[in-house]
Amino acid sequence: MKRYIDKGAKVVDGPRSPVQNRPWTLKEKLLLGFTPKEYLGQAVRNPLNWVAALILLVGLPVILSRFYFGLGFVTHASNDYPWGLFLGFGLFSMVPLSASGFLLGTTVEVFGRHDFEPIERLALLNGLLGYLFAVVYLLADLGQPWRLPYPMVVSWGPAAVLFLVGWHVATYLSVQMAEVSASFFEWQGWPRAKAFIRRIALGLTTAGIILSTLHQGALGALFTYAPGKVHPLWYSEEFQWIFFFCSSIPAGLCMVIVASTIVKKTMAWRCDARFLENLDRITLGLAKGAAMGLVTYATIKLIGLAHDNEWGYLASGFGTLFLAEMTFGVFIPISLFAYAVRHKIVAMARFGALLTVLGIVFNRLNTALFTFNWKLYPELPHIGETIIVVTVFTIYLLVYRFLLYRLPILYQWKAELVPVDEAVPAPKLVKESKTPVGEVTA
Amino acid sequence: MGGISRRRFLEFGAAAVATTVATSKRSHATPNFEGYPEGMGVLVDLTKCIGCRSCEAACNKEHGLPKPEKPFDDLSVFDERGHSGQMRRPDETRYTVVNRYEPTQGGAPVYRKIQCNHCNEPACLTSCFVNAYTKTKEGAVVYNPEVCVGCRMCMTACPFYVPGYSYSSATNPVIVKCNFCYDKRLVNGLPPACVEICPQEALLFGHREELIAIGKARIKAEPDRYIDHIYGEEEVGGTSWMYISSEPFEELGFDTTLQKKPIISNVMGFLGMVPMVLAIWPALFTGFHLLAKKKGGEDGHDSERGEGE
């Protein structure tokens, strides 16, 4: 891609082709303004695509076999460990890492911190895709995935925590879909649809906070159904939901740092100056937030230990695992963030963010899988299950990249030149004209 | 007939009140639900079980389960060990199993039958998001495969590791577990097949309340023979199937660390917070927004977006 741009190629970044002086066609937009040959050429030259192709080549048949032969074909079919990597990683880890959408939405829309605006859309997309693929993982895990809508339409179990998770994830997916659709509407050239989304943005964001508070917490509350099975160090009857909710905050913030770092390194051509110039400042801002989140999390984890008097377990093997998780996932990142923010060392903040992300995944896997059934025996995931998890994650990355290449997430869509009569629908109605006018004349 | 008789009216009124009370109990005071008064149960006297496995055979026949590899009179199954030395457990091919335990103090081996304990307030039921489980007034916990999505939350929640899943099926995997022979026997007041066949009368079928009394009486009559505890009387809110034993329960694979209150009570705090968040958050965060906004100023968001170069 860089090669073409260095040669002076124009990537689609607005409604009209500057060279031919006409609106881009949909095909051109999809190919970023390149000819099919050029586009294919860059895709073939990208080594990451070959890695992805290899993973899909191996993984897709395994996914098909899971649906053709049943769950027992790709998992250990364990009655003791009903949940494996699909939920341990796909649901319990992907969801906290996708808290980014509601966090940055709140920062910008609710608290009015518009200096974080350049990264807001990346955070929203990161949230949407994370949830979307959490549902994909869920579909792989459910015994009868075609019955996914049952808790909504066929049979209600409203007293169950999972009922809340199901409803909230479904609702929140729609909310995030609406939030991200603003960039799609720009790209597609539907300014009125975008204006409508802007108008309801505060409502959407507030809905996002409510839904996120509850279902991030609910994922933790699910484990209070299995008090004897989750190891005491990862279990707290009173605080489990707060642990999960609280840790989702640094998780979501750090995931944005990680995603933006990857984006900056691998597709800087797609980012505009506004994004690139602000990224270091924003990264340190996010790191500050993440550090506060982690400090709070570490504090309440300590309170949890003291409340249930679990100190004795720290001396056991599980205790070592717990201390390792807390050290690498919480304490080291806190120190890194503190130093990085103080001395404005962005790279250090980025490394801290990576550790935090890995730490959160480790925490969720420990809770759901590695220390689950600690009185029985440890379960290591089946190879088929692992292949499917890697394959779905690859698809997630490909979709992520596909959207980042096209939608105005990392760059700003150039001004829409709409005829004036169409753009100002009712100049007499002062109230209504506000948004569209602002939209178009901007 | 000529109108409703006073008696019928009273019955109707009582039923209505009972329903209301039952419903409100379920939703507000669930931790205090102690089972239906007419609920049935089984008292398993482990001192009487000789490990003949006829209950396994009867269950297999009653439910038309697949023929096992080893016949039911083959006692070598007691030496079978699964993952990391795990003893046999109920699964999609068997709703109940009997395992043999060697007491650490020496002495004769003890046999223990495992099946669904039919909790008063089952964790499987309360954790199910499609309401696939029902605790019937007869005491059985029954499962409806028609609405099950296959999330296996119930298996995660069950403190006794009872529900199994038919992982081998690609198109219609379901939860499999003992149903107390509810549909064919229990509704007609008959004991389940395993109880009926037991040659030792190790399994005693009756009203749960009476069984507790009997269990206590047996323990009192022979305090040297029995451990002074009825397993299931109070564990996780009480179960319909209960055990008395001569050996410490923890040596027989029982989880003696289980909480006394029902599993659902662990989740009550969180569930109670849900409506509060729903009600308070909108005002709280809209309030933050109003406070963060500059006085009289426009939101200003996005006004620059699209301006470009």
PDB file of C-alpha atoms in Angstrom, chain A residues 27-228:
ATOM      1  CA  LYS A  27     -16.317  -0.516  -6.346  1.00  0.00           C
ATOM      2  CA  GLU A  28     -13.586   2.093  -6.259  1.00  0.00           C
ATOM      3  CA  LYS A  29     -14.367   2.846  -2.645  1.00  0.00           C
ATOM      4  CA  LEU A  30     -14.150  -0.823  -1.761  1.00  0.00           C
ATOM      5  CA  LEU A  31     -10.813  -1.109  -3.540  1.00  0.00           C
ATOM      6  CA  LEU A  32      -9.642   2.112  -1.892  1.00  0.00           C
ATOM      7  CA  GLY A  33      -9.351   3.795  -5.269  1.00  0.00           C
ATOM      8  CA  PHE A  34      -6.953   1.250  -6.739  1.00  0.00           C
ATOM      9  CA  THR A  35      -7.500  -0.910  -9.780  1.00  0.00           C
ATOM     10  CA  PRO A  36      -8.351  -4.527  -8.942  1.00  0.00           C
ATOM     11  CA  LYS A  37      -4.918  -5.557 -10.147  1.00  0.00           C
ATOM     12  CA  GLU A  38      -3.155  -3.042  -7.938  1.00  0.00           C
ATOM     13  CA  TYR A  39      -5.262  -4.040  -4.955  1.00  0.00           C
ATOM     14  CA  LEU A  40      -4.618  -7.728  -5.440  1.00  0.00           C
ATOM     15  CA  GLY A  41      -0.957  -6.995  -5.937  1.00  0.00           C
ATOM     16  CA  GLN A  42      -0.534  -5.350  -2.565  1.00  0.00           C
ATOM     17  CA  ALA A  43      -2.589  -8.063  -0.875  1.00  0.00           C
ATOM     18  CA  VAL A  44      -0.340 -10.778  -2.302  1.00  0.00           C
ATOM     19  CA  ARG A  45       2.811  -8.937  -1.305  1.00  0.00           C
ATOM     20  CA  ASN A  46       1.681  -8.594   2.319  1.00  0.00           C
ATOM     21  CA  PRO A  47       3.224 -11.528   4.236  1.00  0.00           C
ATOM     22  CA  LEU A  48       0.579 -11.261   6.961  1.00  0.00           C
ATOM     23  CA  ASN A  49      -2.033 -12.272   4.420  1.00  0.00           C
ATOM     24  CA  TRP A  50      -0.142 -15.485   3.753  1.00  0.00           C
ATOM     25  CA  VAL A  51      -0.039 -16.280   7.453  1.00  0.00           C
ATOM     26  CA  ALA A  52      -3.769 -15.568   7.685  1.00  0.00           C
ATOM     27  CA  ALA A  53      -4.457 -17.723   4.622  1.00  0.00           C
ATOM     28  CA  LEU A  54      -2.543 -20.598   6.164  1.00  0.00           C
ATOM     29  CA  ILE A  55      -4.468 -20.316   9.429  1.00  0.00           C
ATOM     30  CA  LEU A  56      -7.783 -20.218   7.583  1.00  0.00           C
ATOM     31  CA  LEU A  57      -6.787 -23.174   5.440  1.00  0.00           C
ATOM     32  CA  VAL A  58      -6.251 -25.264   8.545  1.00  0.00           C
ATOM     33  CA  GLY A  59      -8.918 -23.685  10.726  1.00  0.00           C
ATOM     34  CA  LEU A  60     -11.965 -23.449   8.496  1.00  0.00           C
ATOM     35  CA  PRO A  61     -12.269 -27.232   8.027  1.00  0.00           C
ATOM     36  CA  VAL A  62     -11.980 -27.645  11.800  1.00  0.00           C
ATOM     37  CA  ILE A  63     -14.805 -25.119  12.270  1.00  0.00           C
ATOM     38  CA  LEU A  64     -16.941 -26.996   9.752  1.00  0.00           C
ATOM     39  CA  SER A  65     -16.199 -30.295  11.481  1.00  0.00           C
ATOM     40  CA  ARG A  66     -17.322 -28.816  14.809  1.00  0.00           C
ATOM     41  CA  PHE A  67     -20.769 -28.155  13.325  1.00  0.00           C
ATOM     42  CA  TYR A  68     -20.895 -31.375  11.342  1.00  0.00           C
ATOM     43  CA  PHE A  69     -19.694 -33.804  14.001  1.00  0.00           C
ATOM     44  CA  GLY A  70     -20.704 -31.892  17.113  1.00  0.00           C
ATOM     45  CA  LEU A  71     -18.859 -30.286  20.008  1.00  0.00           C
ATOM     46  CA  GLY A  72     -17.432 -33.611  21.111  1.00  0.00           C
ATOM     47  CA  PHE A  73     -15.287 -33.689  17.964  1.00  0.00           C
ATOM     48  CA  VAL A  74     -13.238 -30.583  18.768  1.00  0.00           C
ATOM     49  CA  THR A  75     -13.397 -30.474  22.578  1.00  0.00           C
ATOM     50  CA  HIS A  76     -12.780 -32.936  25.368  1.00  0.00           C
ATOM     51  CA  ALA A  77     -16.564 -33.222  25.726  1.00  0.00           C
ATOM     52  CA  SER A  78     -16.035 -32.805  29.425  1.00  0.00           C
ATOM     53  CA  ASN A  79     -18.965 -32.958  31.804  1.00  0.00           C
ATOM     54  CA  ASP A  80     -16.737 -31.565  34.560  1.00  0.00           C
ATOM     55  CA  TYR A  81     -15.519 -28.660  32.429  1.00  0.00           C
ATOM     56  CA  PRO A  82     -18.603 -27.636  30.460  1.00  0.00           C
ATOM     57  CA  TRP A  83     -16.907 -24.380  29.419  1.00  0.00           C
ATOM     58  CA  GLY A  84     -13.625 -24.348  27.603  1.00  0.00           C
ATOM     59  CA  LEU A  85     -11.570 -21.941  25.579  1.00  0.00           C
ATOM     60  CA  PHE A  86     -14.493 -20.725  23.445  1.00  0.00           C
ATOM     61  CA  LEU A  87     -16.059 -19.007  26.419  1.00  0.00           C
ATOM     62  CA  GLY A  88     -12.917 -18.635  28.537  1.00  0.00           C
ATOM     63  CA  PHE A  89     -11.197 -16.644  25.834  1.00  0.00           C
ATOM     64  CA  GLY A  90     -13.946 -15.737  23.381  1.00  0.00           C
ATOM     65  CA  LEU A  91     -16.557 -14.467  25.817  1.00  0.00           C
ATOM     66  CA  PHE A  92     -14.915 -13.801  29.158  1.00  0.00           C
ATOM     67  CA  SER A  93     -11.769 -12.192  27.669  1.00  0.00           C
ATOM     68  CA  MET A  94     -13.068 -10.522  24.513  1.00  0.00           C
ATOM     69  CA  VAL A  95     -15.848  -8.662  26.314  1.00  0.00           C
ATOM     70  CA  PRO A  96     -13.663  -6.776  28.841  1.00  0.00           C
ATOM     71  CA  LEU A  97     -11.174  -5.944  26.076  1.00  0.00           C
ATOM     72  CA  SER A  98     -14.092  -4.443  24.177  1.00  0.00           C
ATOM     73  CA  ALA A  99     -15.105  -2.077  26.952  1.00  0.00           C
ATOM     74  CA  SER A 100     -13.202   0.526  24.888  1.00  0.00           C
ATOM     75  CA  GLY A 101     -16.342   1.631  23.081  1.00  0.00           C
ATOM     76  CA  PHE A 102     -18.277   2.674  26.132  1.00  0.00           C
ATOM     77  CA  LEU A 103     -15.202   4.142  27.848  1.00  0.00           C
ATOM     78  CA  LEU A 104     -14.165   6.479  25.046  1.00  0.00           C
ATOM     79  CA  GLY A 105     -17.794   7.177  24.241  1.00  0.00           C
ATOM     80  CA  THR A 106     -18.264   8.338  27.826  1.00  0.00           C
ATOM     81  CA  THR A 107     -15.039  10.346  27.802  1.00  0.00           C
ATOM     82  CA  VAL A 108     -15.934  12.249  24.669  1.00  0.00           C
ATOM     83  CA  GLU A 109     -19.724  12.414  24.620  1.00  0.00           C
ATOM     84  CA  VAL A 110     -20.593  12.541  28.296  1.00  0.00           C
ATOM     85  CA  PHE A 111     -17.588  14.242  29.863  1.00  0.00           C
ATOM     86  CA  GLY A 112     -17.035  16.408  26.802  1.00  0.00           C
ATOM     87  CA  ARG A 113     -13.324  15.625  26.530  1.00  0.00           C
ATOM     88  CA  HIS A 114     -13.079  16.344  22.831  1.00  0.00           C
ATOM     89  CA  ASP A 115      -9.307  16.106  22.927  1.00  0.00           C
ATOM     90  CA  PHE A 116      -9.820  12.316  22.879  1.00  0.00           C
ATOM     91  CA  GLU A 117     -11.969  12.553  19.783  1.00  0.00           C
ATOM     92  CA  PRO A 118      -9.304  11.421  17.289  1.00  0.00           C
ATOM     93  CA  ILE A 119      -9.330   7.943  18.852  1.00  0.00           C
ATOM     94  CA  GLU A 120     -13.011   7.711  19.717  1.00  0.00           C
ATOM     95  CA  ARG A 121     -13.994   5.934  16.530  1.00  0.00           C
ATOM     96  CA  LEU A 122     -11.208   3.392  16.828  1.00  0.00           C
ATOM     97  CA  ALA A 123     -12.393   2.632  20.355  1.00  0.00           C
ATOM     98  CA  LEU A 124     -15.988   2.302  19.176  1.00  0.00           C
ATOM     99  CA  LEU A 125     -15.042  -0.048  16.358  1.00  0.00           C
ATOM    100  CA  ASN A 126     -12.816  -2.057  18.692  1.00  0.00           C
ATOM    101  CA  GLY A 127     -15.796  -2.426  21.009  1.00  0.00           C
ATOM    102  CA  LEU A 128     -18.229  -3.409  18.296  1.00  0.00           C
ATOM    103  CA  LEU A 129     -15.951  -6.019  16.746  1.00  0.00           C
ATOM    104  CA  GLY A 130     -14.993  -7.458  20.102  1.00  0.00           C
ATOM    105  CA  TYR A 131     -18.614  -8.044  21.022  1.00  0.00           C
ATOM    106  CA  LEU A 132     -19.480  -9.308  17.567  1.00  0.00           C
ATOM    107  CA  PHE A 133     -16.760 -11.923  17.745  1.00  0.00           C
ATOM    108  CA  ALA A 134     -17.575 -12.768  21.334  1.00  0.00           C
ATOM    109  CA  VAL A 135     -20.955 -13.775  19.911  1.00  0.00           C
ATOM    110  CA  VAL A 136     -19.212 -15.734  17.151  1.00  0.00           C
ATOM    111  CA  TYR A 137     -17.258 -17.626  19.817  1.00  0.00           C
ATOM    112  CA  LEU A 138     -20.492 -18.145  21.702  1.00  0.00           C
ATOM    113  CA  LEU A 139     -22.100 -19.597  18.583  1.00  0.00           C
ATOM    114  CA  ALA A 140     -19.207 -22.029  18.310  1.00  0.00           C
ATOM    115  CA  ASP A 141     -19.711 -23.047  21.918  1.00  0.00           C
ATOM    116  CA  LEU A 142     -23.485 -23.337  22.185  1.00  0.00           C
ATOM    117  CA  GLY A 143     -24.785 -26.857  21.755  1.00  0.00           C
ATOM    118  CA  GLN A 144     -27.631 -25.593  19.601  1.00  0.00           C
ATOM    119  CA  PRO A 145     -26.489 -22.194  18.286  1.00  0.00           C
ATOM    120  CA  TRP A 146     -29.562 -21.834  16.089  1.00  0.00           C
ATOM    121  CA  ARG A 147     -31.523 -21.425  19.317  1.00  0.00           C
ATOM    122  CA  LEU A 148     -29.557 -18.298  20.293  1.00  0.00           C
ATOM    123  CA  PRO A 149     -32.704 -16.098  20.147  1.00  0.00           C
ATOM    124  CA  TYR A 150     -34.605 -18.459  22.479  1.00  0.00           C
ATOM    125  CA  PRO A 151     -33.967 -16.419  25.657  1.00  0.00           C
ATOM    126  CA  MET A 152     -35.395 -13.426  23.807  1.00  0.00           C
ATOM    127  CA  VAL A 153     -38.437 -14.891  22.155  1.00  0.00           C
ATOM    128  CA  VAL A 154     -39.202 -18.469  23.127  1.00  0.00           C
ATOM    129  CA  SER A 155     -38.628 -18.997  26.822  1.00  0.00           C
ATOM    130  CA  TRP A 156     -37.615 -16.456  29.431  1.00  0.00           C
ATOM    131  CA  GLY A 157     -35.525 -17.148  32.491  1.00  0.00           C
ATOM    132  CA  PRO A 158     -35.328 -13.578  33.780  1.00  0.00           C
ATOM    133  CA  ALA A 159     -34.006 -14.538  37.202  1.00  0.00           C
ATOM    134  CA  ALA A 160     -30.802 -15.906  35.675  1.00  0.00           C
ATOM    135  CA  VAL A 161     -27.671 -13.805  35.345  1.00  0.00           C
ATOM    136  CA  LEU A 162     -27.052 -15.265  31.899  1.00  0.00           C
ATOM    137  CA  PHE A 163     -30.433 -13.919  30.819  1.00  0.00           C
ATOM    138  CA  LEU A 164     -29.152 -10.453  31.618  1.00  0.00           C
ATOM    139  CA  VAL A 165     -25.889 -11.120  29.789  1.00  0.00           C
ATOM    140  CA  GLY A 166     -27.758 -12.340  26.720  1.00  0.00           C
ATOM    141  CA  TRP A 167     -30.125  -9.400  26.569  1.00  0.00           C
ATOM    142  CA  HIS A 168     -27.470  -6.844  27.333  1.00  0.00           C
ATOM    143  CA  VAL A 169     -24.936  -8.117  24.850  1.00  0.00           C
ATOM    144  CA  ALA A 170     -27.651  -8.192  22.176  1.00  0.00           C
ATOM    145  CA  THR A 171     -28.856  -4.686  23.009  1.00  0.00           C
ATOM    146  CA  TYR A 172     -25.365  -3.330  23.375  1.00  0.00           C
ATOM    147  CA  LEU A 173     -24.376  -4.797  20.018  1.00  0.00           C
ATOM    148  CA  SER A 174     -27.193  -2.790  18.421  1.00  0.00           C
ATOM    149  CA  VAL A 175     -26.113   0.334  20.304  1.00  0.00           C
ATOM    150  CA  GLN A 176     -22.528  -0.078  19.126  1.00  0.00           C
ATOM    151  CA  MET A 177     -23.698  -0.847  15.618  1.00  0.00           C
ATOM    152  CA  ALA A 178     -25.528   2.499  15.653  1.00  0.00           C
ATOM    153  CA  GLU A 179     -22.510   4.323  17.069  1.00  0.00           C
ATOM    154  CA  VAL A 180     -20.111   2.934  14.482  1.00  0.00           C
ATOM    155  CA  SER A 181     -22.639   3.409  11.673  1.00  0.00           C
ATOM    156  CA  ALA A 182     -21.874   7.157  11.758  1.00  0.00           C
ATOM    157  CA  SER A 183     -18.587   6.463   9.975  1.00  0.00           C
ATOM    158  CA  PHE A 184     -20.301   4.104   7.561  1.00  0.00           C
ATOM    159  CA  PHE A 185     -22.877   6.758   6.696  1.00  0.00           C
ATOM    160  CA  GLU A 186     -20.108   9.250   5.985  1.00  0.00           C
ATOM    161  CA  TRP A 187     -18.338   6.757   3.761  1.00  0.00           C
ATOM    162  CA  GLN A 188     -21.579   5.835   2.039  1.00  0.00           C
ATOM    163  CA  GLY A 189     -22.556   9.468   1.622  1.00  0.00           C
ATOM    164  CA  TRP A 190     -25.727   9.570   3.735  1.00  0.00           C
ATOM    165  CA  PRO A 191     -25.284  12.775   5.750  1.00  0.00           C
ATOM    166  CA  ARG A 192     -28.805  12.781   7.136  1.00  0.00           C
ATOM    167  CA  ALA A 193     -28.469   9.302   8.594  1.00  0.00           C
ATOM    168  CA  LYS A 194     -25.219  10.384  10.163  1.00  0.00           C
ATOM    169  CA  ALA A 195     -26.821  13.542  11.524  1.00  0.00           C
ATOM    170  CA  PHE A 196     -29.506  11.395  13.099  1.00  0.00           C
ATOM    171  CA  ILE A 197     -26.910   9.229  14.823  1.00  0.00           C
ATOM    172  CA  ARG A 198     -25.134  12.347  16.068  1.00  0.00           C
ATOM    173  CA  ARG A 199     -28.407  13.586  17.503  1.00  0.00           C
ATOM    174  CA  ILE A 200     -28.967  10.449  19.526  1.00  0.00           C
ATOM    175  CA  ALA A 201     -25.282  10.007  20.420  1.00  0.00           C
ATOM    176  CA  LEU A 202     -25.658  11.043  24.048  1.00  0.00           C
ATOM    177  CA  GLY A 203     -28.554   8.622  24.489  1.00  0.00           C
ATOM    178  CA  LEU A 204     -26.607   5.830  22.856  1.00  0.00           C
ATOM    179  CA  THR A 205     -23.572   6.515  25.023  1.00  0.00           C
ATOM    180  CA  THR A 206     -25.586   6.569  28.231  1.00  0.00           C
ATOM    181  CA  ALA A 207     -27.276   3.323  27.209  1.00  0.00           C
ATOM    182  CA  GLY A 208     -23.795   1.966  26.587  1.00  0.00           C
ATOM    183  CA  ILE A 209     -22.651   2.837  30.114  1.00  0.00           C
ATOM    184  CA  ILE A 210     -25.675   1.189  31.711  1.00  0.00           C
ATOM    185  CA  LEU A 211     -25.458  -1.952  29.622  1.00  0.00           C
ATOM    186  CA  SER A 212     -21.689  -2.215  30.070  1.00  0.00           C
ATOM    187  CA  THR A 213     -21.761  -1.733  33.833  1.00  0.00           C
ATOM    188  CA  LEU A 214     -24.304  -4.493  34.131  1.00  0.00           C
ATOM    189  CA  HIS A 215     -23.062  -7.109  31.719  1.00  0.00           C
ATOM    190  CA  GLN A 216     -19.353  -6.687  32.443  1.00  0.00           C
ATOM    191  CA  GLY A 217     -20.329  -7.248  36.052  1.00  0.00           C
ATOM    192  CA  ALA A 218     -22.745 -10.030  35.155  1.00  0.00           C
ATOM    193  CA  LEU A 219     -19.949 -12.039  33.549  1.00  0.00           C
ATOM    194  CA  GLY A 220     -18.307 -12.041  36.948  1.00  0.00           C
ATOM    195  CA  ALA A 221     -21.554 -12.748  38.761  1.00  0.00           C
ATOM    196  CA  LEU A 222     -21.935 -15.893  36.628  1.00  0.00           C
ATOM    197  CA  PHE A 223     -19.104 -17.456  38.589  1.00  0.00           C
ATOM    198  CA  THR A 224     -20.880 -16.953  41.898  1.00  0.00           C
ATOM    199  CA  TYR A 225     -23.133 -19.779  40.736  1.00  0.00           C
ATOM    200  CA  ALA A 226     -20.134 -22.068  41.129  1.00  0.00           C
ATOM    201  CA  PRO A 227     -18.757 -21.110  44.543  1.00  0.00           C
ATOM    202  CA  GLY A 228     -16.873 -24.316  45.252  1.00  0.00           C
TER     203      GLY A 228
END
